[in-house]
CSV table of C-alpha atoms and ligand atoms in Angstrom, one decimal:
chain,number,residue,atom,x,y,z
A,158,MET,CA,86.6,124.9,38.1
A,159,LYS,CA,89.8,124.4,39.5
A,160,ASP,CA,92.2,121.8,38.7
A,161,ARG,CA,95.1,120.5,40.9
A,162,VAL,CA,97.8,117.7,40.0
A,163,THR,CA,96.9,115.5,43.2
A,164,ALA,CA,93.9,113.3,42.6
A,165,PRO,CA,92.0,113.3,46.3
A,166,ARG,CA,91.1,110.0,47.8
A,167,ILE,CA,87.0,109.6,49.3
A,168,ALA,CA,85.9,106.8,50.8
A,169,VAL,CA,81.8,105.9,49.8
A,170,VAL,CA,79.5,103.5,52.1
A,171,GLY,CA,76.3,103.3,50.1
A,172,SER,CA,73.8,101.3,48.1
A,173,LEU,CA,74.5,99.2,44.9
A,174,ASN,CA,71.3,98.6,42.6
A,175,MET,CA,70.7,96.8,39.0
A,176,ASP,CA,68.0,99.4,37.5
A,177,LEU,CA,66.0,98.2,35.3
A,178,VAL,CA,64.5,100.4,33.3
A,179,LEU,CA,61.6,99.9,31.1
A,180,GLN,CA,60.6,102.4,29.0
A,181,VAL,CA,56.8,102.8,28.4
A,182,GLU,CA,53.9,105.2,27.2
A,183,HIS,CA,52.2,105.1,30.3
A,184,ALA,CA,52.7,103.8,33.8
A,185,PRO,CA,50.2,100.9,34.4
A,186,GLN,CA,47.2,101.6,36.5
A,187,GLY,CA,45.5,98.4,38.8
A,188,GLY,CA,44.9,95.5,37.1
A,189,GLU,CA,46.4,97.1,34.0
A,190,THR,CA,49.1,95.3,31.6
A,191,VAL,CA,51.5,97.9,29.5
A,192,LEU,CA,53.7,96.8,27.2
A,193,ALA,CA,56.6,97.9,27.2
A,194,GLN,CA,59.3,99.9,24.3
A,195,SER,CA,62.0,99.2,26.0
A,196,LEU,CA,64.5,97.6,28.8
A,197,ARG,CA,67.6,98.0,29.7
A,198,LEU,CA,69.6,97.0,32.8
A,199,VAL,CA,71.9,99.6,34.1
A,200,PRO,CA,74.0,100.0,37.6
A,201,GLY,CA,72.3,102.4,39.9
A,202,GLY,CA,71.6,102.6,43.5
A,203,LYS,CA,72.6,105.4,45.7
A,204,GLY,CA,76.0,104.3,46.8
A,205,GLY,CA,77.3,103.9,43.5
A,206,ASN,CA,75.9,106.1,41.8
A,207,GLN,CA,77.8,108.8,44.1
A,208,ALA,CA,81.3,107.0,44.0
A,209,VAL,CA,80.8,106.7,40.1
A,210,ALA,CA,80.3,110.6,40.3
A,211,CYS,CA,83.8,111.5,42.6
A,212,ALA,CA,85.6,109.0,40.2
A,213,ARG,CA,84.7,111.0,37.1
A,214,GLN,CA,85.6,114.4,39.4
A,215,GLY,CA,88.5,112.3,39.5
A,216,ALA,CA,88.8,111.7,43.0
A,217,ARG,CA,90.3,107.8,43.7
A,218,VAL,CA,87.0,106.3,45.5
A,219,SER,CA,86.6,102.8,47.5
A,220,LEU,CA,83.7,101.9,47.7
A,221,PHE,CA,81.7,100.3,50.7
A,222,GLY,CA,79.0,98.1,49.9
A,223,ARG,CA,77.2,94.5,49.5
A,224,VAL,CA,76.0,92.6,46.5
A,225,GLY,CA,74.8,89.3,46.2
A,226,ASP,CA,76.7,86.4,44.4
A,227,ASP,CA,75.3,86.4,40.8
A,228,ASP,CA,75.2,87.6,38.0
A,229,ASN,CA,73.8,91.5,38.7
A,230,GLY,CA,77.1,91.6,41.7
A,231,ARG,CA,79.3,90.5,38.7
A,232,ALA,CA,77.4,93.1,36.0
A,233,LEU,CA,78.2,96.1,38.7
A,234,ARG,CA,81.8,94.9,39.8
A,235,ALA,CA,82.5,95.2,36.4
A,236,ALA,CA,80.8,98.7,35.9
A,237,LEU,CA,83.2,99.9,39.0
A,238,ASP,CA,86.3,98.5,37.3
A,239,ALA,CA,85.6,100.5,34.2
A,240,ASP,CA,85.6,103.2,36.6
A,241,GLY,CA,88.6,102.6,38.4
A,242,ILE,CA,86.9,102.2,42.0
A,243,ASP,CA,88.5,99.8,44.7
A,244,HIS,CA,85.2,97.7,45.7
A,245,SER,CA,87.2,95.8,48.1
A,246,GLY,CA,84.8,96.6,50.7
A,247,VAL,CA,82.3,95.5,48.7
A,248,LEU,CA,80.8,92.4,50.1
A,249,ASN,CA,79.2,89.5,48.7
A,250,ASP,CA,76.1,87.8,50.5
A,251,HIS,CA,75.3,84.1,49.8
A,252,ALA,CA,72.0,84.6,51.1
A,253,GLU,CA,69.8,87.7,49.5
A,254,PRO,CA,70.0,88.8,45.8
A,255,THR,CA,72.0,92.1,44.1
A,256,GLY,CA,69.4,94.9,44.9
A,257,VAL,CA,67.4,95.6,42.7
A,258,ALA,CA,65.1,98.9,40.8
A,259,ALA,CA,62.3,98.5,38.8
A,260,ILE,CA,62.1,101.8,37.3
A,261,THR,CA,59.2,103.0,34.8
A,262,VAL,CA,59.7,106.1,32.7
A,263,GLU,CA,57.2,107.5,30.9
A,264,SER,CA,57.3,109.3,27.1
A,265,THR,CA,56.8,112.4,29.8
A,266,GLY,CA,59.9,111.4,31.7
A,267,GLN,CA,58.1,110.6,34.8
A,268,ASN,CA,58.9,107.8,36.2
A,269,ARG,CA,58.1,105.6,39.0
A,270,ILE,CA,60.4,103.5,41.2
A,271,VAL,CA,60.1,100.4,43.0
A,272,VAL,CA,63.4,98.8,45.2
A,273,VAL,CA,64.8,95.4,46.1
A,274,PRO,CA,67.1,96.0,48.8
A,275,GLY,CA,68.1,92.4,48.5
A,276,ALA,CA,71.9,92.3,50.1
A,277,ASN,CA,72.0,96.2,50.6
A,278,GLY,CA,69.9,95.9,53.5
A,279,ARG,CA,73.0,93.1,55.3
A,280,PHE,CA,75.1,95.8,54.7
A,281,THR,CA,77.5,95.2,57.6
A,282,LEU,CA,80.6,97.6,57.8
A,283,ASP,CA,84.4,96.2,58.0
A,284,ALA,CA,85.7,98.7,59.9
A,285,GLY,CA,89.6,97.1,59.0
A,286,LEU,CA,88.7,97.8,55.4
A,287,LEU,CA,87.2,101.3,56.1
A,288,GLY,CA,89.7,102.4,58.9
A,289,ALA,CA,92.3,102.2,56.2
A,290,ALA,CA,90.9,103.5,53.4
A,291,LEU,CA,89.5,106.8,55.8
A,292,HIS,CA,93.5,107.2,56.5
A,293,GLY,CA,94.7,110.7,54.9
A,294,ALA,CA,90.8,110.8,52.4
A,295,GLY,CA,89.4,114.3,52.0
A,296,GLY,CA,85.7,112.8,52.7
A,297,LEU,CA,83.4,109.7,53.6
A,298,VAL,CA,80.2,110.4,51.4
A,299,LEU,CA,77.1,108.7,53.1
A,300,GLN,CA,73.5,108.2,52.3
A,301,PHE,CA,70.2,106.0,53.8
A,302,GLU,CA,70.2,102.9,51.5
A,303,CYS,CA,72.1,101.0,53.8
A,304,PRO,CA,71.2,99.6,57.4
A,305,LEU,CA,70.7,103.2,59.5
A,306,ALA,CA,73.3,101.7,62.4
A,307,GLU,CA,76.3,100.6,59.8
A,308,VAL,CA,76.1,104.2,58.3
A,309,LEU,CA,76.0,106.3,61.8
A,310,ALA,CA,78.7,103.7,62.7
A,311,ALA,CA,81.1,104.5,59.5
A,312,ALA,CA,80.1,108.6,61.0
A,313,HIS,CA,81.6,107.6,64.1
A,314,GLN,CA,84.7,106.3,62.4
A,315,ALA,CA,85.1,108.9,59.7
A,316,ARG,CA,85.1,112.0,63.1
A,317,ALA,CA,87.7,109.9,65.0
A,318,ALA,CA,89.7,109.7,62.0
A,319,GLY,CA,89.5,113.2,61.0
A,320,CYS,CA,87.9,112.5,57.8
A,321,PRO,CA,84.7,115.0,56.9
A,322,VAL,CA,81.5,113.5,56.4
A,323,ARG,CA,79.8,114.6,53.1
A,324,LEU,CA,75.4,112.9,53.9
A,325,ASN,CA,72.4,113.0,51.8
A,326,PRO,CA,69.9,111.0,53.9
A,327,SER,CA,67.6,109.3,50.8
A,328,PRO,CA,66.1,108.3,51.3
A,329,ILE,CA,64.7,110.3,54.1
A,330,GLN,CA,64.2,109.3,57.2
A,331,PRO,CA,64.6,111.1,60.9
A,332,LEU,CA,68.4,111.7,61.9
A,333,PRO,CA,69.8,109.7,65.4
A,334,ASP,CA,70.6,112.2,67.4
A,335,ALA,CA,74.1,111.0,67.5
A,336,LEU,CA,74.7,111.5,63.8
A,337,TRP,CA,73.9,114.9,63.2
A,338,PRO,CA,76.9,115.9,65.0
A,339,LEU,CA,78.7,113.9,63.3
A,340,VAL,CA,77.9,115.5,60.0
A,341,ASP,CA,80.1,118.3,58.3
A,342,THR,CA,78.5,118.3,55.3
A,343,LEU,CA,74.5,118.2,54.9
A,344,VAL,CA,73.4,117.6,51.2
A,345,VAL,CA,69.5,117.9,51.5
A,346,ASN,CA,66.9,118.0,48.0
A,347,GLU,CA,63.9,120.7,49.2
A,348,GLY,CA,61.9,117.9,50.1
A,349,GLU,CA,64.1,115.7,52.3
A,350,ALA,CA,64.5,119.8,53.9
A,351,ALA,CA,60.7,120.4,54.6
A,352,ALA,CA,60.9,117.0,55.8
A,353,LEU,CA,63.6,117.4,58.5
A,354,ALA,CA,63.5,121.1,59.2
A,355,GLY,CA,59.6,120.7,59.8
A,356,GLN,CA,58.8,123.6,57.2
A,357,PRO,CA,58.3,124.0,53.7
A,358,VAL,CA,60.9,124.5,51.3
A,359,ALA,CA,59.2,125.3,48.0
A,360,THR,CA,61.6,128.7,47.6
A,361,PRO,CA,64.6,129.6,48.1
A,362,GLU,CA,64.1,131.9,51.0
A,363,GLU,CA,62.3,128.9,52.2
A,364,ALA,CA,65.6,126.4,51.6
A,365,ALA,CA,67.5,129.4,53.3
A,366,ALA,CA,65.9,129.4,56.4
A,367,ALA,CA,65.5,125.5,56.9
A,368,ALA,CA,69.0,125.2,56.0
A,369,GLN,CA,70.1,127.6,59.5
A,370,ALA,CA,67.7,125.2,60.7
A,371,LEU,CA,69.4,122.3,59.8
A,372,ARG,CA,73.0,124.0,60.8
A,373,ALA,CA,71.7,124.3,64.5
A,374,ARG,CA,71.3,120.8,65.0
A,375,GLY,CA,75.2,120.4,64.3
A,376,PRO,CA,76.4,120.7,59.9
A,377,ALA,CA,78.7,123.4,59.4
A,378,GLN,CA,77.6,123.2,55.6
A,379,VAL,CA,74.4,122.5,54.5
A,380,VAL,CA,73.0,122.7,50.9
A,381,VAL,CA,70.0,122.7,49.9
A,382,THR,CA,69.0,121.4,46.7
A,383,LEU,CA,66.5,123.1,44.0
A,384,GLY,CA,66.0,121.0,40.8
A,385,ALA,CA,66.4,123.1,37.7
A,386,ALA,CA,66.2,126.5,40.2
A,387,GLY,CA,69.8,125.5,41.7
A,388,ALA,CA,70.8,125.3,45.0
A,389,VAL,CA,71.1,127.2,48.4
A,390,ALA,CA,74.5,127.2,50.1
A,391,ALA,CA,74.4,127.8,54.0
A,392,ASP,CA,77.8,127.9,56.3
A,393,ALA,CA,78.8,130.2,59.1
A,394,ALA,CA,78.9,133.2,56.6
A,395,GLY,CA,74.8,133.3,56.0
A,396,CYS,CA,73.0,131.6,52.9
A,397,ARG,CA,73.5,132.0,49.8
A,398,HIS,CA,71.3,130.4,46.4
A,399,HIS,CA,72.7,129.7,42.9
A,400,PRO,CA,70.3,129.9,40.7
A,401,GLY,CA,69.9,127.1,38.4
A,402,LEU,CA,72.2,126.4,35.1
A,403,ARG,CA,69.8,126.3,31.8
A,404,VAL,CA,70.0,123.0,29.9
A,405,ARG,CA,66.9,120.6,28.2
A,406,ALA,CA,66.6,117.9,31.1
A,407,VAL,CA,65.2,114.5,30.2
A,408,ASP,CA,66.5,112.2,32.6
A,409,THR,CA,66.8,113.8,36.4
A,410,THR,CA,68.0,109.8,37.6
A,411,ALA,CA,71.3,110.5,39.2
A,412,ALA,CA,71.2,114.4,39.7
A,413,GLY,CA,71.4,114.5,43.4
A,414,ASP,CA,74.2,112.1,43.5
A,415,THR,CA,76.1,113.6,40.8
A,416,PHE,CA,76.1,117.1,42.8
A,417,LEU,CA,77.1,115.2,46.0
A,418,GLY,CA,79.9,113.4,44.1
A,419,ALA,CA,81.6,116.6,42.5
A,420,LEU,CA,80.5,118.3,45.7
A,421,ALA,CA,82.7,116.3,47.7
A,422,VAL,CA,85.7,116.1,45.3
A,423,ALA,CA,85.5,119.6,45.5
A,424,LEU,CA,85.7,120.3,48.9
A,425,ALA,CA,87.8,117.7,49.4
A,426,ARG,CA,90.9,119.6,46.7
A,427,GLY,CA,90.1,122.7,49.0
A,428,ASP,CA,87.7,124.5,47.8
A,429,THR,CA,85.3,127.3,49.0
A,430,LEU,CA,81.7,125.9,49.5
A,431,ASP,CA,80.7,128.0,47.0
A,432,GLU,CA,83.1,126.9,44.3
A,433,ALA,CA,82.1,122.9,45.3
A,434,VAL,CA,78.0,123.3,44.6
A,435,GLY,CA,79.2,125.1,41.4
A,436,ASP,CA,81.0,122.2,40.5
A,437,GLY,CA,78.3,120.0,41.8
A,438,MET,CA,75.3,122.2,39.5
A,439,ARG,CA,77.8,121.7,36.5
A,440,ALA,CA,78.5,117.8,36.4
A,441,ALA,CA,74.2,117.6,38.1
A,442,ALA,CA,73.3,120.1,35.0
A,443,LEU,CA,74.5,117.5,32.4
A,444,CYS,CA,74.1,114.9,33.8
A,445,VAL,CA,70.2,115.3,33.8
A,446,THR,CA,70.8,116.1,29.6
A,447,GLN,CA,70.7,111.9,29.6
A,448,PRO,CA,68.8,109.4,30.4
A,449,GLY,CA,69.9,106.7,33.1
A,450,ALA,CA,71.4,106.6,36.1
A,451,GLN,CA,75.4,105.9,36.1
A,452,PRO,CA,75.5,106.7,32.0
A,453,SER,CA,74.3,109.5,32.6
A,454,ILE,CA,77.0,110.5,35.3
A,455,PRO,CA,79.4,113.3,33.5
A,456,THR,CA,83.5,113.3,33.6
A,457,ARG,CA,85.5,116.4,34.9
A,458,GLU,CA,86.7,116.9,31.2
A,459,THR,CA,83.2,116.4,29.7
A,460,VAL,CA,82.4,119.4,32.6
A,461,LEU,CA,85.2,121.3,31.4
A,462,GLN,CA,84.1,121.6,28.3
A,463,SER,CA,80.6,121.5,28.5
A,464,LEU,CA,80.4,124.4,31.1
A,465,PRO,CA,83.7,126.2,31.9
B,371,ADP,P1,67.5,114.9,43.9
B,371,ADP,O1,67.6,114.1,42.6
B,371,ADP,O2,68.0,114.6,44.7
B,371,ADP,O3,66.1,115.1,44.2
B,371,ADP,P2,67.7,117.8,42.6
B,371,ADP,O4,66.1,117.6,41.5
B,371,ADP,O5,67.4,119.1,43.8
B,371,ADP,O6,68.4,116.7,43.8
B,371,ADP,O7,69.2,117.5,41.9
B,371,ADP,C1,70.3,118.4,42.0
B,371,ADP,C2,70.9,119.5,41.8
B,371,ADP,O8,70.6,119.0,39.7
B,371,ADP,C3,70.1,120.2,41.8
B,371,ADP,O9,70.9,121.3,42.7
B,371,ADP,C4,71.1,121.3,40.0
B,371,ADP,O10,72.1,121.8,40.1
B,371,ADP,C5,70.6,120.4,38.8
B,371,ADP,N1,69.2,120.0,38.6
B,371,ADP,C6,68.9,118.6,38.8
B,371,ADP,N2,67.5,119.1,37.9
B,371,ADP,C7,67.7,120.0,36.5
B,371,ADP,C8,67.2,121.0,35.9
B,371,ADP,N3,66.1,120.6,35.3
B,371,ADP,N4,68.2,121.7,35.5
B,371,ADP,C9,69.3,122.0,35.8
B,371,ADP,N5,70.1,121.2,36.7
B,371,ADP,C10,68.8,120.8,37.4
């Protein structure tokens, strides 16, 4: 992991949710009522998580999204402030509430999630504000928790501005044909890789084959994350498997978002794809050792001290 003096700038377009995390012995079956041991309100949403991951890895971050004009929205903004994230591109929706994710976490660590998109579903891009953020930025980070038409518009704008696009197409849905050639770096987990490539992805070899198939559709760089088994990086030079780091995982929430954020910041610094995958894996490995979404995302200092 290299350290440089200048902080890269990253723009993130995406979702913001308040996570209601219910710790339970076991999740209720149909018709069953269970008591939770605790309820915690934790800032989350993939866009917010990715913005926080980028900021904690040392980038200056501008986030674009939509929240309700309510207490959850104000609490999410306060959390973004604490990480120094510019959220002037996060607009208030006066009709829909802030997005909420209801998450049960069982004693085994297994989680079940129900998302109410709320204001996220009415996100519209402010092209003027995004244009200012893209100017000189080292990357635009995107996922699929906002309306696809706006994601596509943001990618078009980044391409026109010469800003590389890093996409995690989660929750998975088919990429519009027009989006493929606009993506510089595609980051997918096993399930997403299998769905997009239309072939099984259970081993590093299968991940490499899927990554090459996805590269053929446009993205110069494809990374397939494999949970505890690490990640496969593919570019014009071929495919490399980076074995997973051995840690004691307690909660994998936000692992993929932390990986993408750290990878995007490293690429914006000018690191190679393999160096960036290494940064992503170190940050994500520490993330899974802590519960919750944004509270579990490590800073660059913590990563450097724990996994140099
Ligand atoms: P997602 O959360 O999007 O499904 P993954 O589960 O593939 O993504 O995790 C993303 C990255 O987080 C992995 O590539 C790996 O680097 C790291 N990671 C996830 N789970 C573990 C684990 N149990 N031990 C170590 N690293 C992990």
